[in-house]
Amino acid sequence: MTKLDRPIFAPTAFNSNFIGSLPESPRKRERVGDELQPVGAYAGANPYNGVVEDVKTLQDHEAQDPEFTDKDWWWDHHRIRFLNGKVGLKFLILLIPFTWVLLLVVGGMSLIGWGVLELAEQYEWSGLLVGLVALVLLPGWMFLSFWMIRPTTNWIMSTGIEFLLKPFEKSLSEKFDESLEDGCSEFNRVTGQVRFSLGRNRFFEAPFVEFDAYVERVVQQGGIFYRLMFVHRYTQKTFNQTWLSGVEASKSEVLAFWDMLQRYMDVTQPLPDVPRLEPFRHLDPVTREHDEKTGRDPRYWRDLDIEAWKHGRGVELLNRLRSYPWGSRVCKLTPQLGKVSLGEYRGMRPEGAWPI
């Protein structure tokens, strides 16, 4: 970051101390099997698994981009976006070595098998001889191909792919960026708006206070799991297939993520103290004031020994998530429902919001 890009919060930004009047929900908010989550009541906890995963991501990224100016870093003091890097490009990069390994091993064995059969037919080999030759050549090729995988794949992914894609680098990058932008969803701290991509350059955008969050039970092989689900209260549009709502074995992990996400959106709160947001804490005025008062180490996560943390503060965080009385939270939003008619409220909504 080369300059202090301090956000000026819009009047529509989410403020838990002042949640305006809202229309009543046209449908019952309770859902069988799903747990409606309160708004504006915070445990001040962050998801353990998310922290562990993001510390390495943060430290690795800093080695390549110390100022965190790369447009592919999708969390900052303005907004949290739902995708990580160039998904299309990453898929292509993963597909190339997979295809090469398949071609090298399976393709080579198929070619040997075809060659043995052709020779057997031409020279009238006996079945026993065909079997012996195949028994020697096929395992031999398998061993050789496994030995060749690493050096040949490394060459393909460095020199080879660079040579092949160099003439198309600019056009490919533009295509990937267009595809990525089309799928970009976000929670915007500055405006208080939430945007979900619907594909084909269509987006569902509405104020954060219009969404109800649920902990959804997901039945999979091996048991019951949990993920975060968002339902727009006035249209009933449901969003539960984003990376934000990844399936978790622990309900407390999902509850902690919802707690963290609310605090991110709430401009009365400092940014959650999580790895991905650390490089931007000094750019958010509320967070900067908080960190100056508390004396927080500005490089805490970037310099952290994560293995030592797991056996110290990590254990404390896990115990807190498991023992916290999540059921005692009191929602600040529910009392505001029904204080204004839907017709009146339509005129109060920000421009660009999805019609209701």
mmCIF file of C-alpha atoms in Angstrom:
data_model
loop_
_atom_site.group_PDB
_atom_site.id
_atom_site.type_symbol
_atom_site.label_atom_id
_atom_site.label_comp_id
_atom_site.label_asym_id
_atom_site.label_seq_id
_atom_site.Cartn_x
_atom_site.Cartn_y
_atom_site.Cartn_z
ATOM 1 C CA MET A 1 0.000 0.000 0.000
ATOM 2 C CA THR A 2 1.566 3.222 -1.114
ATOM 3 C CA LYS A 3 -0.859 5.661 0.460
ATOM 4 C CA LEU A 4 -3.382 5.890 3.261
ATOM 5 C CA ASP A 5 -6.641 5.211 1.522
ATOM 6 C CA ARG A 6 -8.946 5.925 4.429
ATOM 7 C CA PRO A 7 -12.580 5.072 3.771
ATOM 8 C CA ILE A 8 -15.346 7.540 4.510
ATOM 9 C CA PHE A 9 -18.284 5.451 5.669
ATOM 10 C CA ALA A 10 -21.482 6.026 3.735
ATOM 11 C CA PRO A 11 -24.733 6.871 5.544
ATOM 12 C CA THR A 12 -25.910 3.377 4.560
ATOM 13 C CA ALA A 13 -23.019 1.650 6.384
ATOM 14 C CA PHE A 14 -24.106 -0.880 9.006
ATOM 15 C CA ASN A 15 -24.183 0.548 12.537
ATOM 16 C CA SER A 16 -25.311 -1.875 15.238
ATOM 17 C CA ASN A 17 -26.120 1.025 17.576
ATOM 18 C CA PHE A 18 -28.577 2.455 15.090
ATOM 19 C CA ILE A 19 -30.500 -0.114 13.086
ATOM 20 C CA GLY A 20 -33.288 1.778 11.387
ATOM 21 C CA SER A 21 -36.917 0.778 11.026
ATOM 22 C CA LEU A 22 -37.511 -2.216 8.781
ATOM 23 C CA PRO A 23 -40.620 -3.839 7.284
ATOM 24 C CA GLU A 24 -41.893 -7.090 8.698
ATOM 25 C CA SER A 25 -40.729 -10.195 6.897
ATOM 26 C CA PRO A 26 -43.394 -11.447 4.447
ATOM 27 C CA ARG A 27 -42.667 -15.007 5.603
ATOM 28 C CA LYS A 28 -41.828 -16.595 8.912
ATOM 29 C CA ARG A 29 -38.120 -16.303 9.550
ATOM 30 C CA GLU A 30 -37.883 -19.592 11.437
ATOM 31 C CA ARG A 31 -36.830 -22.542 9.282
ATOM 32 C CA VAL A 32 -36.995 -26.201 10.167
ATOM 33 C CA GLY A 33 -33.495 -27.551 10.711
ATOM 34 C CA ASP A 34 -31.778 -24.164 10.286
ATOM 35 C CA GLU A 35 -30.846 -21.810 13.116
ATOM 36 C CA LEU A 36 -31.598 -18.112 12.640
ATOM 37 C CA GLN A 37 -28.687 -16.008 13.883
ATOM 38 C CA PRO A 38 -28.954 -12.775 15.880
ATOM 39 C CA VAL A 39 -27.583 -9.492 14.562
ATOM 40 C CA GLY A 40 -25.480 -7.015 16.535
ATOM 41 C CA ALA A 41 -24.619 -9.329 19.450
ATOM 42 C CA TYR A 42 -20.945 -10.249 19.394
ATOM 43 C CA ALA A 43 -18.783 -12.847 21.066
ATOM 44 C CA GLY A 44 -15.665 -11.160 19.707
ATOM 45 C CA ALA A 45 -14.428 -14.540 18.467
ATOM 46 C CA ASN A 46 -12.857 -15.538 15.164
ATOM 47 C CA PRO A 47 -13.014 -18.937 13.425
ATOM 48 C CA TYR A 48 -10.093 -21.144 14.461
ATOM 49 C CA ASN A 49 -9.736 -23.072 11.192
ATOM 50 C CA GLY A 50 -9.919 -19.881 9.174
ATOM 51 C CA VAL A 51 -7.138 -18.299 11.215
ATOM 52 C CA VAL A 52 -4.844 -21.314 10.851
ATOM 53 C CA GLU A 53 -5.337 -21.485 7.083
ATOM 54 C CA ASP A 54 -5.007 -17.747 6.535
ATOM 55 C CA VAL A 55 -1.761 -17.241 8.455
ATOM 56 C CA LYS A 56 0.174 -19.244 5.867
ATOM 57 C CA THR A 57 -1.688 -17.539 3.018
ATOM 58 C CA LEU A 58 -0.828 -14.133 4.470
ATOM 59 C CA GLN A 59 2.841 -14.905 5.041
ATOM 60 C CA ASP A 60 3.298 -16.500 1.615
ATOM 61 C CA HIS A 61 1.610 -13.584 -0.129
ATOM 62 C CA GLU A 62 3.733 -11.004 1.667
ATOM 63 C CA ALA A 63 6.869 -12.651 0.286
ATOM 64 C CA GLN A 64 5.626 -11.905 -3.247
ATOM 65 C CA ASP A 65 3.661 -8.703 -2.637
ATOM 66 C CA PRO A 66 4.904 -6.922 0.533
ATOM 67 C CA GLU A 67 2.573 -3.938 0.076
ATOM 68 C CA PHE A 68 -0.504 -6.094 -0.625
ATOM 69 C CA THR A 69 -1.376 -4.096 -3.731
ATOM 70 C CA ASP A 70 -2.123 -7.169 -5.857
ATOM 71 C CA LYS A 71 -5.711 -7.008 -7.093
ATOM 72 C CA ASP A 72 -6.036 -10.726 -6.388
ATOM 73 C CA TRP A 73 -5.886 -10.109 -2.613
ATOM 74 C CA TRP A 74 -9.608 -9.966 -1.943
ATOM 75 C CA TRP A 75 -9.903 -8.889 1.690
ATOM 76 C CA ASP A 76 -9.258 -5.323 2.785
ATOM 77 C CA HIS A 77 -10.695 -2.477 4.867
ATOM 78 C CA HIS A 78 -13.298 -1.679 2.189
ATOM 79 C CA ARG A 79 -14.762 -5.044 1.342
ATOM 80 C CA ILE A 80 -14.536 -8.801 1.615
ATOM 81 C CA ARG A 81 -14.894 -10.463 -1.756
ATOM 82 C CA PHE A 82 -15.871 -14.069 -2.241
ATOM 83 C CA LEU A 83 -13.255 -15.393 -4.624
ATOM 84 C CA ASN A 84 -9.530 -16.048 -4.233
ATOM 85 C CA GLY A 85 -7.285 -15.139 -7.139
ATOM 86 C CA LYS A 86 -7.832 -16.117 -10.761
ATOM 87 C CA VAL A 87 -9.919 -19.242 -10.482
ATOM 88 C CA GLY A 88 -9.962 -19.903 -14.220
ATOM 89 C CA LEU A 89 -6.207 -19.593 -14.487
ATOM 90 C CA LYS A 90 -5.639 -21.792 -11.454
ATOM 91 C CA PHE A 91 -7.904 -24.445 -12.944
ATOM 92 C CA LEU A 92 -5.954 -24.317 -16.197
ATOM 93 C CA ILE A 93 -2.638 -24.556 -14.382
ATOM 94 C CA LEU A 94 -3.857 -27.602 -12.439
ATOM 95 C CA LEU A 95 -5.326 -29.199 -15.555
ATOM 96 C CA ILE A 96 -2.063 -29.036 -17.526
ATOM 97 C CA PRO A 97 0.102 -31.189 -15.191
ATOM 98 C CA PHE A 98 -2.779 -33.600 -14.583
ATOM 99 C CA THR A 99 -3.198 -34.093 -18.331
ATOM 100 C CA TRP A 100 0.540 -34.536 -18.814
ATOM 101 C CA VAL A 101 0.838 -37.157 -16.058
ATOM 102 C CA LEU A 102 -2.146 -39.041 -17.474
ATOM 103 C CA LEU A 103 -0.646 -38.923 -20.955
ATOM 104 C CA LEU A 104 2.787 -39.990 -19.738
ATOM 105 C CA VAL A 105 1.677 -42.955 -17.628
ATOM 106 C CA VAL A 106 -1.530 -44.227 -19.224
ATOM 107 C CA GLY A 107 -0.689 -43.091 -22.737
ATOM 108 C CA GLY A 108 2.741 -44.699 -22.570
ATOM 109 C CA MET A 109 1.364 -48.003 -21.294
ATOM 110 C CA SER A 110 -1.328 -47.993 -23.973
ATOM 111 C CA LEU A 111 1.289 -47.388 -26.657
ATOM 112 C CA ILE A 112 3.433 -50.243 -25.344
ATOM 113 C CA GLY A 113 0.440 -52.572 -25.268
ATOM 114 C CA TRP A 114 -0.476 -51.664 -28.842
ATOM 115 C CA GLY A 115 3.138 -52.152 -29.963
ATOM 116 C CA VAL A 116 3.411 -55.589 -28.339
ATOM 117 C CA LEU A 117 0.201 -56.754 -30.007
ATOM 118 C CA GLU A 118 1.358 -55.470 -33.401
ATOM 119 C CA LEU A 119 4.705 -57.261 -33.071
ATOM 120 C CA ALA A 120 2.994 -60.440 -31.882
ATOM 121 C CA GLU A 121 0.744 -60.437 -34.922
ATOM 122 C CA GLN A 122 3.582 -59.703 -37.357
ATOM 123 C CA TYR A 123 6.001 -62.298 -35.972
ATOM 124 C CA GLU A 124 3.378 -64.787 -34.778
ATOM 125 C CA TRP A 125 4.426 -64.758 -31.134
ATOM 126 C CA SER A 126 2.904 -67.276 -28.803
ATOM 127 C CA GLY A 127 0.560 -66.142 -26.069
ATOM 128 C CA LEU A 128 3.188 -66.983 -23.462
ATOM 129 C CA LEU A 129 5.783 -64.772 -25.156
ATOM 130 C CA VAL A 130 3.320 -61.900 -25.473
ATOM 131 C CA GLY A 131 2.563 -62.190 -21.772
ATOM 132 C CA LEU A 132 6.244 -62.248 -20.793
ATOM 133 C CA VAL A 133 7.112 -59.218 -22.949
ATOM 134 C CA ALA A 134 4.140 -57.276 -21.581
ATOM 135 C CA LEU A 135 5.063 -58.308 -18.031
ATOM 136 C CA VAL A 136 8.525 -56.792 -18.489
ATOM 137 C CA LEU A 137 7.703 -53.676 -20.510
ATOM 138 C CA LEU A 138 4.538 -52.435 -18.782
ATOM 139 C CA PRO A 139 5.871 -52.368 -15.178
ATOM 140 C CA GLY A 140 9.169 -51.071 -16.545
ATOM 141 C CA TRP A 141 7.438 -48.159 -18.257
ATOM 142 C CA MET A 142 5.346 -47.454 -15.171
ATOM 143 C CA PHE A 143 8.497 -47.202 -13.041
ATOM 144 C CA LEU A 144 10.260 -45.043 -15.647
ATOM 145 C CA SER A 145 7.253 -42.741 -16.131
ATOM 146 C CA PHE A 146 6.910 -42.173 -12.379
ATOM 147 C CA TRP A 147 10.583 -41.207 -12.298
ATOM 148 C CA MET A 148 10.049 -38.845 -15.262
ATOM 149 C CA ILE A 149 6.957 -37.107 -13.841
ATOM 150 C CA ARG A 150 8.734 -34.619 -11.601
ATOM 151 C CA PRO A 151 11.448 -33.264 -13.941
ATOM 152 C CA THR A 152 9.223 -33.199 -17.025
ATOM 153 C CA THR A 153 6.276 -31.601 -15.210
ATOM 154 C CA ASN A 154 8.541 -28.938 -13.715
ATOM 155 C CA TRP A 155 9.864 -28.124 -17.183
ATOM 156 C CA ILE A 156 6.379 -27.966 -18.692
ATOM 157 C CA MET A 157 5.044 -25.706 -15.915
ATOM 158 C CA SER A 158 7.985 -23.322 -16.190
ATOM 159 C CA THR A 159 9.724 -23.122 -19.553
ATOM 160 C CA GLY A 160 7.130 -25.003 -21.587
ATOM 161 C CA ILE A 161 3.959 -23.213 -20.516
ATOM 162 C CA GLU A 162 5.688 -19.838 -20.540
ATOM 163 C CA PHE A 163 6.802 -20.410 -24.138
ATOM 164 C CA LEU A 164 3.370 -21.599 -25.275
ATOM 165 C CA LEU A 165 1.282 -18.926 -23.543
ATOM 166 C CA LYS A 166 3.568 -15.929 -23.962
ATOM 167 C CA PRO A 167 1.954 -14.736 -27.237
ATOM 168 C CA PHE A 168 -1.514 -14.948 -25.632
ATOM 169 C CA GLU A 169 -0.623 -13.623 -22.165
ATOM 170 C CA LYS A 170 -2.439 -10.300 -22.453
ATOM 171 C CA SER A 171 -5.646 -11.643 -23.985
ATOM 172 C CA LEU A 172 -5.783 -14.592 -21.560
ATOM 173 C CA SER A 173 -5.320 -12.286 -18.587
ATOM 174 C CA GLU A 174 -8.129 -10.034 -19.795
ATOM 175 C CA LYS A 175 -10.470 -12.987 -20.282
ATOM 176 C CA PHE A 176 -9.734 -14.379 -16.829
ATOM 177 C CA ASP A 177 -10.228 -10.964 -15.239
ATOM 178 C CA GLU A 178 -13.582 -10.559 -16.995
ATOM 179 C CA SER A 179 -14.705 -13.992 -15.837
ATOM 180 C CA LEU A 180 -13.543 -13.276 -12.301
ATOM 181 C CA GLU A 181 -15.321 -9.927 -12.117
ATOM 182 C CA ASP A 182 -18.530 -11.524 -13.349
ATOM 183 C CA GLY A 183 -18.430 -13.946 -10.420
ATOM 184 C CA CYS A 184 -17.344 -11.417 -7.810
ATOM 185 C CA SER A 185 -19.545 -11.132 -4.718
ATOM 186 C CA GLU A 186 -18.787 -8.959 -1.723
ATOM 187 C CA PHE A 187 -19.592 -7.615 1.724
ATOM 188 C CA ASN A 188 -18.855 -3.884 1.651
ATOM 189 C CA ARG A 189 -17.978 -2.285 4.999
ATOM 190 C CA VAL A 190 -17.954 1.262 3.615
ATOM 191 C CA THR A 191 -21.429 1.188 2.044
ATOM 192 C CA GLY A 192 -23.120 -1.472 4.179
ATOM 193 C CA GLN A 193 -24.196 -3.303 1.041
ATOM 194 C CA VAL A 194 -23.959 -6.992 0.160
ATOM 195 C CA ARG A 195 -23.617 -8.160 -3.420
ATOM 196 C CA PHE A 196 -24.088 -11.717 -4.657
ATOM 197 C CA SER A 197 -23.165 -12.651 -8.207
ATOM 198 C CA LEU A 198 -25.916 -14.310 -10.223
ATOM 199 C CA GLY A 199 -23.697 -14.884 -13.264
ATOM 200 C CA ARG A 200 -23.785 -13.313 -16.730
ATOM 201 C CA ASN A 201 -23.025 -9.880 -15.283
ATOM 202 C CA ARG A 202 -26.079 -9.959 -13.024
ATOM 203 C CA PHE A 203 -25.803 -9.127 -9.328
ATOM 204 C CA PHE A 204 -28.165 -9.253 -6.384
ATOM 205 C CA GLU A 205 -27.362 -6.256 -4.186
ATOM 206 C CA ALA A 206 -29.119 -5.189 -1.004
ATOM 207 C CA PRO A 207 -28.347 -3.681 2.423
ATOM 208 C CA PHE A 208 -26.706 -5.967 4.970
ATOM 209 C CA VAL A 209 -29.661 -5.481 7.361
ATOM 210 C CA GLU A 210 -32.029 -7.071 4.834
ATOM 211 C CA PHE A 211 -30.315 -10.465 5.062
ATOM 212 C CA ASP A 212 -31.067 -13.133 7.625
ATOM 213 C CA ALA A 213 -28.199 -15.477 8.424
ATOM 214 C CA TYR A 214 -28.754 -19.122 9.324
ATOM 215 C CA VAL A 215 -26.559 -21.978 10.412
ATOM 216 C CA GLU A 216 -27.659 -24.626 7.953
ATOM 217 C CA ARG A 217 -27.356 -28.327 8.730
ATOM 218 C CA VAL A 218 -25.835 -30.298 5.885
ATOM 219 C CA VAL A 219 -26.260 -34.073 5.974
ATOM 220 C CA GLN A 220 -23.369 -35.822 4.281
ATOM 221 C CA GLN A 221 -21.808 -39.237 4.410
ATOM 222 C CA GLY A 222 -20.246 -39.482 7.817
ATOM 223 C CA GLY A 223 -22.637 -37.270 9.742
ATOM 224 C CA ILE A 224 -24.102 -33.792 10.100
ATOM 225 C CA PHE A 225 -22.085 -30.732 9.109
ATOM 226 C CA TYR A 226 -22.770 -26.996 9.130
ATOM 227 C CA ARG A 227 -22.445 -23.941 6.921
ATOM 228 C CA LEU A 228 -23.572 -20.336 6.847
ATOM 229 C CA MET A 229 -26.590 -19.485 4.709
ATOM 230 C CA PHE A 230 -27.905 -16.051 3.758
ATOM 231 C CA VAL A 231 -31.569 -15.399 2.957
ATOM 232 C CA HIS A 232 -32.790 -12.048 1.689
ATOM 233 C CA ARG A 233 -35.732 -11.381 3.949
ATOM 234 C CA TYR A 234 -37.970 -9.609 1.429
ATOM 235 C CA THR A 235 -37.424 -11.729 -1.683
ATOM 236 C CA GLN A 236 -36.479 -15.067 -0.060
ATOM 237 C CA LYS A 237 -33.489 -15.389 -2.367
ATOM 238 C CA THR A 238 -31.105 -17.854 -0.734
ATOM 239 C CA PHE A 239 -27.317 -17.962 -0.978
ATOM 240 C CA ASN A 240 -25.512 -20.933 0.541
ATOM 241 C CA GLN A 241 -23.125 -22.144 -2.153
ATOM 242 C CA THR A 242 -20.408 -19.530 -1.740
ATOM 243 C CA TRP A 243 -16.921 -20.181 -0.369
ATOM 244 C CA LEU A 244 -17.958 -18.160 2.677
ATOM 245 C CA SER A 245 -20.376 -20.918 3.635
ATOM 246 C CA GLY A 246 -17.928 -23.785 3.450
ATOM 247 C CA VAL A 247 -19.110 -26.941 5.170
ATOM 248 C CA GLU A 248 -17.665 -27.311 8.678
ATOM 249 C CA ALA A 249 -17.728 -30.219 11.108
ATOM 250 C CA SER A 250 -17.975 -27.818 14.053
ATOM 251 C CA LYS A 251 -20.994 -25.548 14.474
ATOM 252 C CA SER A 252 -18.945 -23.163 16.614
ATOM 253 C CA GLU A 253 -16.638 -22.533 13.640
ATOM 254 C CA VAL A 254 -19.615 -21.302 11.589
ATOM 255 C CA LEU A 255 -20.963 -19.247 14.496
ATOM 256 C CA ALA A 256 -17.561 -17.612 14.916
ATOM 257 C CA PHE A 257 -17.423 -16.785 11.227
ATOM 258 C CA TRP A 258 -20.818 -15.073 11.417
ATOM 259 C CA ASP A 259 -19.604 -13.168 14.471
ATOM 260 C CA MET A 260 -16.490 -12.065 12.589
ATOM 261 C CA LEU A 261 -18.427 -11.071 9.465
ATOM 262 C CA GLN A 262 -20.860 -8.908 11.437
ATOM 263 C CA ARG A 263 -18.027 -7.104 13.194
ATOM 264 C CA TYR A 264 -16.398 -6.503 9.834
ATOM 265 C CA MET A 265 -19.563 -4.836 8.537
ATOM 266 C CA ASP A 266 -20.273 -2.888 11.748
ATOM 267 C CA VAL A 267 -18.552 0.508 11.562
ATOM 268 C CA THR A 268 -18.755 0.894 15.346
ATOM 269 C CA GLN A 269 -16.340 -2.044 15.627
ATOM 270 C CA PRO A 270 -12.669 -2.315 14.659
ATOM 271 C CA LEU A 271 -11.854 -4.735 11.879
ATOM 272 C CA PRO A 272 -11.762 -8.319 13.180
ATOM 273 C CA ASP A 273 -8.241 -9.283 14.208
ATOM 274 C CA VAL A 274 -7.749 -11.956 11.554
ATOM 275 C CA PRO A 275 -4.718 -12.557 9.300
ATOM 276 C CA ARG A 276 -6.202 -11.468 5.968
ATOM 277 C CA LEU A 277 -7.152 -8.020 7.253
ATOM 278 C CA GLU A 278 -3.959 -7.219 9.171
ATOM 279 C CA PRO A 279 -2.173 -5.300 6.356
ATOM 280 C CA PHE A 280 -5.125 -2.888 6.162
ATOM 281 C CA ARG A 281 -5.921 -2.224 9.820
ATOM 282 C CA HIS A 282 -4.185 1.168 9.875
ATOM 283 C CA LEU A 283 -6.298 2.323 6.919
ATOM 284 C CA ASP A 284 -9.605 1.950 8.771
ATOM 285 C CA PRO A 285 -10.140 4.904 11.154
ATOM 286 C CA VAL A 286 -12.050 2.943 13.810
ATOM 287 C CA THR A 287 -9.480 0.144 13.775
ATOM 288 C CA ARG A 288 -6.506 2.486 13.787
ATOM 289 C CA GLU A 289 -7.788 4.261 16.896
ATOM 290 C CA HIS A 290 -8.444 0.908 18.592
ATOM 291 C CA ASP A 291 -4.960 -0.425 17.805
ATOM 292 C CA GLU A 292 -3.271 2.753 19.028
ATOM 293 C CA LYS A 293 -5.101 2.475 22.352
ATOM 294 C CA THR A 294 -4.380 -1.223 22.830
ATOM 295 C CA GLY A 295 -0.804 -1.168 21.513
ATOM 296 C CA ARG A 296 -1.466 -4.011 19.098
ATOM 297 C CA ASP A 297 1.598 -5.307 17.226
ATOM 298 C CA PRO A 298 0.923 -4.269 13.596
ATOM 299 C CA ARG A 299 2.736 -7.384 12.318
ATOM 300 C CA TYR A 300 1.339 -9.911 14.772
ATOM 301 C CA TRP A 301 0.017 -12.380 12.182
ATOM 302 C CA ARG A 302 2.709 -11.788 9.577
ATOM 303 C CA ASP A 303 5.505 -12.647 12.021
ATOM 304 C CA LEU A 304 3.613 -15.363 13.885
ATOM 305 C CA ASP A 305 4.939 -18.882 14.461
ATOM 306 C CA ILE A 306 1.672 -20.664 13.732
ATOM 307 C CA GLU A 307 2.777 -23.976 15.244
ATOM 308 C CA ALA A 308 3.576 -22.309 18.553
ATOM 309 C CA TRP A 309 0.275 -20.417 18.366
ATOM 310 C CA LYS A 310 -1.671 -23.658 17.948
ATOM 311 C CA HIS A 311 -0.360 -24.888 21.294
ATOM 312 C CA GLY A 312 -0.945 -21.599 23.083
ATOM 313 C CA ARG A 313 -3.475 -18.998 22.071
ATOM 314 C CA GLY A 314 -4.953 -21.376 19.525
ATOM 315 C CA VAL A 315 -5.994 -23.750 22.298
ATOM 316 C CA GLU A 316 -7.514 -20.818 24.174
ATOM 317 C CA LEU A 317 -9.507 -19.800 21.092
ATOM 318 C CA LEU A 318 -10.802 -23.334 20.536
ATOM 319 C CA ASN A 319 -11.889 -23.636 24.158
ATOM 320 C CA ARG A 320 -13.613 -20.279 23.990
ATOM 321 C CA LEU A 321 -15.540 -21.197 20.845
ATOM 322 C CA ARG A 322 -16.693 -24.456 22.404
ATOM 323 C CA SER A 323 -17.719 -22.986 25.758
ATOM 324 C CA TYR A 324 -19.208 -19.657 24.668
ATOM 325 C CA PRO A 325 -22.953 -19.343 25.448
ATOM 326 C CA TRP A 326 -24.000 -18.755 21.852
ATOM 327 C CA GLY A 327 -27.654 -19.165 22.766
ATOM 328 C CA SER A 328 -27.572 -16.138 25.076
ATOM 329 C CA ARG A 329 -27.028 -13.584 22.299
ATOM 330 C CA VAL A 330 -29.848 -11.052 21.890
ATOM 331 C CA CYS A 331 -30.683 -9.785 18.405
ATOM 332 C CA LYS A 332 -30.748 -6.013 17.921
ATOM 333 C CA LEU A 333 -32.443 -6.215 14.525
ATOM 334 C CA THR A 334 -35.606 -8.198 15.288
ATOM 335 C CA PRO A 335 -37.220 -5.423 17.405
ATOM 336 C CA GLN A 336 -36.972 -3.075 14.410
ATOM 337 C CA LEU A 337 -39.065 -5.297 12.140
ATOM 338 C CA GLY A 338 -42.589 -4.069 11.425
ATOM 339 C CA LYS A 339 -41.885 -0.440 12.326
ATOM 340 C CA VAL A 340 -42.338 0.719 8.743
ATOM 341 C CA SER A 341 -44.483 -0.496 5.864
ATOM 342 C CA LEU A 342 -42.902 -2.166 2.864
ATOM 343 C CA GLY A 343 -44.156 0.644 0.635
ATOM 344 C CA GLU A 344 -42.543 3.343 2.773
ATOM 345 C CA TYR A 345 -39.352 1.372 3.094
ATOM 346 C CA ARG A 346 -38.908 1.057 -0.670
ATOM 347 C CA GLY A 347 -38.309 4.788 -0.852
ATOM 348 C CA MET A 348 -35.670 4.596 1.897
ATOM 349 C CA ARG A 349 -33.480 1.971 0.226
ATOM 350 C CA PRO A 350 -30.194 2.889 -1.492
ATOM 351 C CA GLU A 351 -30.072 3.321 -5.230
ATOM 352 C CA GLY A 352 -29.143 0.142 -7.071
ATOM 353 C CA ALA A 353 -30.651 -2.222 -4.510
ATOM 354 C CA TRP A 354 -32.551 -5.217 -5.867
ATOM 355 C CA PRO A 355 -36.281 -4.374 -6.144
ATOM 356 C CA ILE A 356 -38.604 -5.647 -3.417
#
